[in-house]
Structures are given as C-alpha cells and as structure tokens.
Coordinates of C-alpha atoms in Angstrom, one line a residue:
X20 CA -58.8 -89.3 76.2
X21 CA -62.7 -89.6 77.6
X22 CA -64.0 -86.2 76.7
X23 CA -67.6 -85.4 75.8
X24 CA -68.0 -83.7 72.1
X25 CA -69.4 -80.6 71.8
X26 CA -69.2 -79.5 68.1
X27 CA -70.8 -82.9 67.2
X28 CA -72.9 -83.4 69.9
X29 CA -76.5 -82.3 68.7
X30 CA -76.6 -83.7 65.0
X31 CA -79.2 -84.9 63.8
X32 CA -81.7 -82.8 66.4
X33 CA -83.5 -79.9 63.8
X34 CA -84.6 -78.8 66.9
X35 CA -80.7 -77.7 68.6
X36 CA -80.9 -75.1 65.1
X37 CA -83.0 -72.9 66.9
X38 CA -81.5 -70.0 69.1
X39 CA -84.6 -71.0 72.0
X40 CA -82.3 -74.4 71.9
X41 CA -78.9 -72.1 71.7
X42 CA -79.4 -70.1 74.7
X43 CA -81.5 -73.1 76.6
X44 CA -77.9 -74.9 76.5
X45 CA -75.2 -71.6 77.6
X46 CA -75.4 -70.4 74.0
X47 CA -73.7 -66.6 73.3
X48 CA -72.2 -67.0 76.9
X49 CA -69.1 -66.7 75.5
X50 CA -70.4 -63.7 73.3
X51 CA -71.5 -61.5 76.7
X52 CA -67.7 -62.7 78.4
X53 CA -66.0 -61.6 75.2
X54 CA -68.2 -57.8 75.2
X55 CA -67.0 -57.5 79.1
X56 CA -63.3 -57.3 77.7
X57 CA -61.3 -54.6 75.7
X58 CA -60.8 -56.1 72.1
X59 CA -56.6 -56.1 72.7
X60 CA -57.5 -58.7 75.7
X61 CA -59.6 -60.6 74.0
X62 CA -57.3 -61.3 71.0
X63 CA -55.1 -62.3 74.4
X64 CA -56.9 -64.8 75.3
X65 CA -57.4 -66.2 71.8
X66 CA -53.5 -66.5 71.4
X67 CA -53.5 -68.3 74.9
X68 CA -56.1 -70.4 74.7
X69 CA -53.6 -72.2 71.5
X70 CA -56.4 -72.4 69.4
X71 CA -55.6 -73.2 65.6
X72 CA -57.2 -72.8 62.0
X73 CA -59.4 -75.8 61.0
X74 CA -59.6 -74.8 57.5
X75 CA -56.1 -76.8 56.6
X76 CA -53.1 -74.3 57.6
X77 CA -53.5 -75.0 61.6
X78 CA -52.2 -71.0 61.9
X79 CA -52.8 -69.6 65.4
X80 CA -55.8 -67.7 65.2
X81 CA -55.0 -64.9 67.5
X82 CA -51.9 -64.1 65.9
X83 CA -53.8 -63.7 62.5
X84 CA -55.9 -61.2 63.9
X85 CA -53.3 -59.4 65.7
X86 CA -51.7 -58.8 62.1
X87 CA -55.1 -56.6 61.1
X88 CA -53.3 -53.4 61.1
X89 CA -55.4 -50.7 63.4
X90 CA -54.7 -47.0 62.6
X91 CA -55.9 -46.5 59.2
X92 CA -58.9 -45.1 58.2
X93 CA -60.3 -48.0 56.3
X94 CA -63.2 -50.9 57.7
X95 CA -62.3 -54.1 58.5
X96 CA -63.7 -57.3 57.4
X97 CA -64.0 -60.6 58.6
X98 CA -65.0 -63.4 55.7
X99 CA -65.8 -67.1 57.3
X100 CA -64.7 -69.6 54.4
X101 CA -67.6 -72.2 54.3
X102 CA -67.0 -72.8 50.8
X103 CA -66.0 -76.8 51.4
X104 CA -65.2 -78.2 48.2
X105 CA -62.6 -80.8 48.9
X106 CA -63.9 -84.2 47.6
X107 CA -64.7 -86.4 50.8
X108 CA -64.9 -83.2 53.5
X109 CA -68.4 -82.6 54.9
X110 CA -67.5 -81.3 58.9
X111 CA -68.6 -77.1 57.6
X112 CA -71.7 -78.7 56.6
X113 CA -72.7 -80.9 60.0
X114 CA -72.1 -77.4 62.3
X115 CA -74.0 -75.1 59.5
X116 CA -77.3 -78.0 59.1
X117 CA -77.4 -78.4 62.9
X118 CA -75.6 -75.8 64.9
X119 CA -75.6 -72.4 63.2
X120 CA -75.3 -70.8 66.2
X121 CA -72.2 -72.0 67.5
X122 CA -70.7 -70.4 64.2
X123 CA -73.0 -67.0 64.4
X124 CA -71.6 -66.8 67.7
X125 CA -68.1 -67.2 66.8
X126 CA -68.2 -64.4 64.1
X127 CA -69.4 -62.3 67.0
X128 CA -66.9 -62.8 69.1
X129 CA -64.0 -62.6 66.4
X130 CA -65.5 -59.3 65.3
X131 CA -65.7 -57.8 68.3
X132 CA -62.1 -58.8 69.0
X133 CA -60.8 -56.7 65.7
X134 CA -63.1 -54.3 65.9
X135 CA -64.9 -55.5 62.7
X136 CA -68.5 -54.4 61.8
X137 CA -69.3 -56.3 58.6
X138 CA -69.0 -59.9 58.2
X139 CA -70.1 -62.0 55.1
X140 CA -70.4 -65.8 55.4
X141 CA -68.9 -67.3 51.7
X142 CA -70.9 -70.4 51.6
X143 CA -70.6 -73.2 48.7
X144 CA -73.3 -73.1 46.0
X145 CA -74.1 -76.9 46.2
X146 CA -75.4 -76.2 50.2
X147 CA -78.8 -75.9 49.8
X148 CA -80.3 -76.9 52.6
X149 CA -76.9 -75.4 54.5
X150 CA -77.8 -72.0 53.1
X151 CA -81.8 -71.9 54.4
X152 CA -80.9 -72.9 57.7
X153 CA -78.1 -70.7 58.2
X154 CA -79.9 -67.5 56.9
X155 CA -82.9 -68.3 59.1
X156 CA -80.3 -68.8 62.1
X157 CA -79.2 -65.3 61.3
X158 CA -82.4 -63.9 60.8
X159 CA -83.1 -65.3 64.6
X160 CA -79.8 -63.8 66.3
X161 CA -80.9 -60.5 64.7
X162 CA -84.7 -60.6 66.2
X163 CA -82.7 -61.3 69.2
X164 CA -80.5 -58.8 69.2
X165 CA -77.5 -60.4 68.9
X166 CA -76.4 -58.8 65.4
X167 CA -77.4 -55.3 64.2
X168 CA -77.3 -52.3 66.6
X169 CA -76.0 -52.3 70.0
X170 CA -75.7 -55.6 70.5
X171 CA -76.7 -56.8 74.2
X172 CA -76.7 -53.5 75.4
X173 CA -72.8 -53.0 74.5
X174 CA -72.9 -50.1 72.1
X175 CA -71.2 -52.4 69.1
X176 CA -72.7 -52.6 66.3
X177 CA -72.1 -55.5 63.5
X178 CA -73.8 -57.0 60.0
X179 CA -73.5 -60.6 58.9
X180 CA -74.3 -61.3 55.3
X181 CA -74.6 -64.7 53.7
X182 CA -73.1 -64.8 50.1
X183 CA -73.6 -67.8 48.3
X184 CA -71.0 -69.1 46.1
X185 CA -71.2 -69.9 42.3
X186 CA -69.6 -73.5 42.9
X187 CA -66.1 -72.9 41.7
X188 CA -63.4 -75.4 43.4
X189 CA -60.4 -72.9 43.4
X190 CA -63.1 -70.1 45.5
X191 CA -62.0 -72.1 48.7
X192 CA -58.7 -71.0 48.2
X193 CA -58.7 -67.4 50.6
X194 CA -58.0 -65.1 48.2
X195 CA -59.9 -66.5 45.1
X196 CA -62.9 -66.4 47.8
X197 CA -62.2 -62.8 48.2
X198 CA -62.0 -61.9 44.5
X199 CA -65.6 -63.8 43.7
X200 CA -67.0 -62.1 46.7
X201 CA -66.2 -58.3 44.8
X202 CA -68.1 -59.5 42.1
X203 CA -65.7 -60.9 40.0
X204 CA -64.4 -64.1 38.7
X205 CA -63.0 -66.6 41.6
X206 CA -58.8 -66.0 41.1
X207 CA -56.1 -66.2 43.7
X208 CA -54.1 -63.1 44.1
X209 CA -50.7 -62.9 44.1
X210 CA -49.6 -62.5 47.7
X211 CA -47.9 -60.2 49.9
X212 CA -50.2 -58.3 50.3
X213 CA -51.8 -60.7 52.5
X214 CA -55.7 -60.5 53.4
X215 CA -55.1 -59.2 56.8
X216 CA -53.5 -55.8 55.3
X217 CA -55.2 -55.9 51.5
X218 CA -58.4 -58.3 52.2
X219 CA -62.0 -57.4 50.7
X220 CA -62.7 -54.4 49.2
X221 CA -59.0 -53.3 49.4
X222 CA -59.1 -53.2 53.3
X223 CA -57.6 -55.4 56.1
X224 CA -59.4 -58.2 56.4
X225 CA -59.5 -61.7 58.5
X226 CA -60.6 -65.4 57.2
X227 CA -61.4 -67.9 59.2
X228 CA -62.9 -71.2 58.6
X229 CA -66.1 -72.2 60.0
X230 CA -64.9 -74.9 62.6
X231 CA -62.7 -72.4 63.9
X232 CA -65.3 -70.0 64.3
X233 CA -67.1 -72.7 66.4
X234 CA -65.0 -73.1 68.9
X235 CA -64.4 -69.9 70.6
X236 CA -68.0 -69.2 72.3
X237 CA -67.3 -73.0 74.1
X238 CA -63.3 -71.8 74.8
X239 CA -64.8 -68.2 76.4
X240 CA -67.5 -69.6 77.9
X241 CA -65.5 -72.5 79.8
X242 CA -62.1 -70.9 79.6
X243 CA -58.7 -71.7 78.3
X244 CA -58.3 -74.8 80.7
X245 CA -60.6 -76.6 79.7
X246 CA -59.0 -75.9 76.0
X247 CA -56.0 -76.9 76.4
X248 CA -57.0 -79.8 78.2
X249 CA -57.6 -82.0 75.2
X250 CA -55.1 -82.4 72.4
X251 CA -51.5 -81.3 72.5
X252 CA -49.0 -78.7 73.8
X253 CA -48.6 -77.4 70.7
X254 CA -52.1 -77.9 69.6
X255 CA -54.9 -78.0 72.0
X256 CA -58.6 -78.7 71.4
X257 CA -60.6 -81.2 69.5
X258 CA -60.7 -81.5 65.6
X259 CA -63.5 -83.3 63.4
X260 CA -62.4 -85.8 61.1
X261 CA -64.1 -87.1 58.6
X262 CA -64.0 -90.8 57.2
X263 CA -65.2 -91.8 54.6
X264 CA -64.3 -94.7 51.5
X265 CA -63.7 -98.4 52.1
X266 CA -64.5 -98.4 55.9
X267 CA -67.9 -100.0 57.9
X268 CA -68.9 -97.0 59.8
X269 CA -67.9 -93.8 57.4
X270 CA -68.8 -90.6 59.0
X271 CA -67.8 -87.5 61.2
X272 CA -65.3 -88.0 64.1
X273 CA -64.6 -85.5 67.0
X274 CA -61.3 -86.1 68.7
X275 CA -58.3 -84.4 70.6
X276 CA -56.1 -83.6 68.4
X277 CA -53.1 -86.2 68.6
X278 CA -55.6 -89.1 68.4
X279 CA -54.0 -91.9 66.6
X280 CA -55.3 -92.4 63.0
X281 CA -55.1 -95.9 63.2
X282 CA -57.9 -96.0 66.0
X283 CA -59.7 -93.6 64.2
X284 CA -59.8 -95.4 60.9
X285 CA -59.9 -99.0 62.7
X286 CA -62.0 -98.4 65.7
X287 CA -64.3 -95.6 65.5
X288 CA -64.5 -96.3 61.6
X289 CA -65.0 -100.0 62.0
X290 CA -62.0 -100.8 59.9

C-alpha cells in the first residue's frame, strides 16, 4: 500500500497556503482540464473516477450532482459543509489552515461541472484562524483570476462566499446548514425534497464536504488511474483518519481506503 499522501503532505508549511506555492506545485491543473470539457462529461468522469463523500455518507459524488435538475429557470448552488463539529474530527481544519487551495480548486471544478455560479463555504464559528486563512486564499484566487469573471479566459463566471457559522452542533447536519445559511435558526428540514431539487434559497442545490472537494483537482489533474489505484473496487482513493484518545502518536492519518484499523490505531498511532 506505499503511496505518497497528497492531502496531508504540506502541513505544517504556512508557506504551501499561498496560491505562488499552489500553482509552483501543478495547482488549478485540474481546474484548466475540467474548463476543456462540456459540464455533462465532466460529471462523467467524476462518476468514473469512484470518488465518494468524505463528510460521513460515502455517496458517489457524481451521481449527486447528476440529480441537480437542469431545465428550470432557477440558479444553482453549491454549499461546501466545513462546519466540523463532531467531538475528536479535525481533517476540514488541516486542508483549510494549510491547503486552501486544494479546496478553492475543488469548488471550481464542481461548479463548473453543474453549471453553478455561486458558492458559499459554511465554515464552523470556533475556526478562527481556519476562517482568515481561507478568506485570504480566496481573496488570492480572485486577484488571480481564478474566481469572478471569465475565469481563465473560459467565459464562466463564478462567486465564492465564506459564511461563518454561529457554532451550533446540529448546523453540520445538510439541511440545518442550509436553513442557518438563509438567515434563520439552524433546523433540519424534513426531506424529500432533497437539497439537490429544494436546496438554498428554494433552488437545486449540491453539498459537499470539504475533503471531497479536495480531491478532485489531484483526480483531474493525474486522472482516474491513478484514483482508483489506492483503496478499493468499490471505493477508491485515500481517506484521512483521525486518531486521537489513549494512543502515543494521536494525529491525522492519510490512507487507502481498506487500510486495516488495527495498523492504523497500533502502528501509525503507536498503540
């Protein structure tokens, strides 16, 4: 299972925040491959590439956004769920404190794919430090033109907006995230209607979760091979795990998925 990390693999450098460091190291490759296909194609290529959700549900994430209905005369919106609440999980935070980018780039690509032009990042009050360096990340892909108007040349236009939470546990739930978003107090809806129809603002809509996001500029920048050549059949790519509790070296993991928790928790976790 020898593989070299990628999500993981500049934390703790402040300097691998910075889009000079982004593009220095291939970054928004996969953003200029994505703009070179028809959004239908590229949703394709999501669905083969086997990638799941990393929020919790492990749903395919091309097949949510093929569910984004087309023909109606509504926007579309995408909202990435970085509201990470869950006693123990920190793996949001690590890519939004050292690689923004990879997520920026990943909202890019997923809103190209649907055709969506305004995306809001929903991030959990307590980030602080999460929340500075992620609006000055964005502040950076706009001076370079990768949000905004016409991005790279390609006559798309899209707006990312960071919202900041008001540190309520249930607003990591999808649709209580949606509900605070509008203004109003964080409560799951009742469901059908499901986001993708009946998301923000009463129009379809697709979540994602933030290591999610992160992975598609690496899968269309080094293609669906590569993908699916870590993990398993049924679920390809790496996952970061956290550890954390009773063992000698707590911390974040990135592994294929399929690696054994024993080795995980005994091994890289020290036991």
């Amino acid at each position: 299972m020898g593989f070299e990390p990628y999500l993981l693999k500049h934390q703790g450098d402040a300097k691998a925040r910075t889009l000079d460091h982004y593009l220095a190291r291939s970054g928004y490759q996969g953003a200029r491959k994505a703009f070179e296909l028809q959004p239908a194609a590229l949703i394709d290529l999501v669905k083969n590439s086997g990638l799941r959700g990393r929020g919790g549900a492990g749903f395919p994430t091309g097949m949510k956004w093929g569910f984004v209905p087309k023909n109606i005369p509504k926007p579309r919106y995408l909202c990435v769920n970085a509201d990470e609440s869950e006693p123990g999980t920190f793996k949001d935070r690590a890519i939004i404190e050292y690689d923004p980018h990879t997520l920026l780039e990943g909202i890019l690509i997923c809103c190209r794919a649907v055709e969506i032009h305004a995306a809001y990042i929903y991030m959990r009050a307590e980030f602080t430090l999460g929340a500075k360096i992620m609006q000055q990340a964005i502040d950076e892909a706009y001076a370079g033109g990768y949000f905004g108007k016409n991005i790279v040349g390609s006559g798309f236009d899209l707006d990312v907006t960071l919202h900041r939470g008001g540190g309520a546990y249930i607003c990591g739930e999808e649709t209580a995230l949606l509900t605070s978003l509008e203004g109003n107090p964080g409560q799951p809806r009742i469901k059908p209607p499901f986001p993708a129809v009946v998301g923000l603002f009463g129009s379809p809509t697709v979540i994602n979760n933030v290591e999610t996001l992160a992975n598609l500029g690496f899968i269309l920048d080094r293609g669906i091979a590569w993908h699916k050549g870590m993990g398993t059949e049924k679920s390809p790519g790496v996952k970061i795990f956290g550890v954390c509790g009773h063992v000698n070296k707590p911390g974040l993991f990135e592994k294929p998925l399929g690696y054994p928790m024993k080795q995980l928790i005994y091994e890289d976790a020290g036991g």
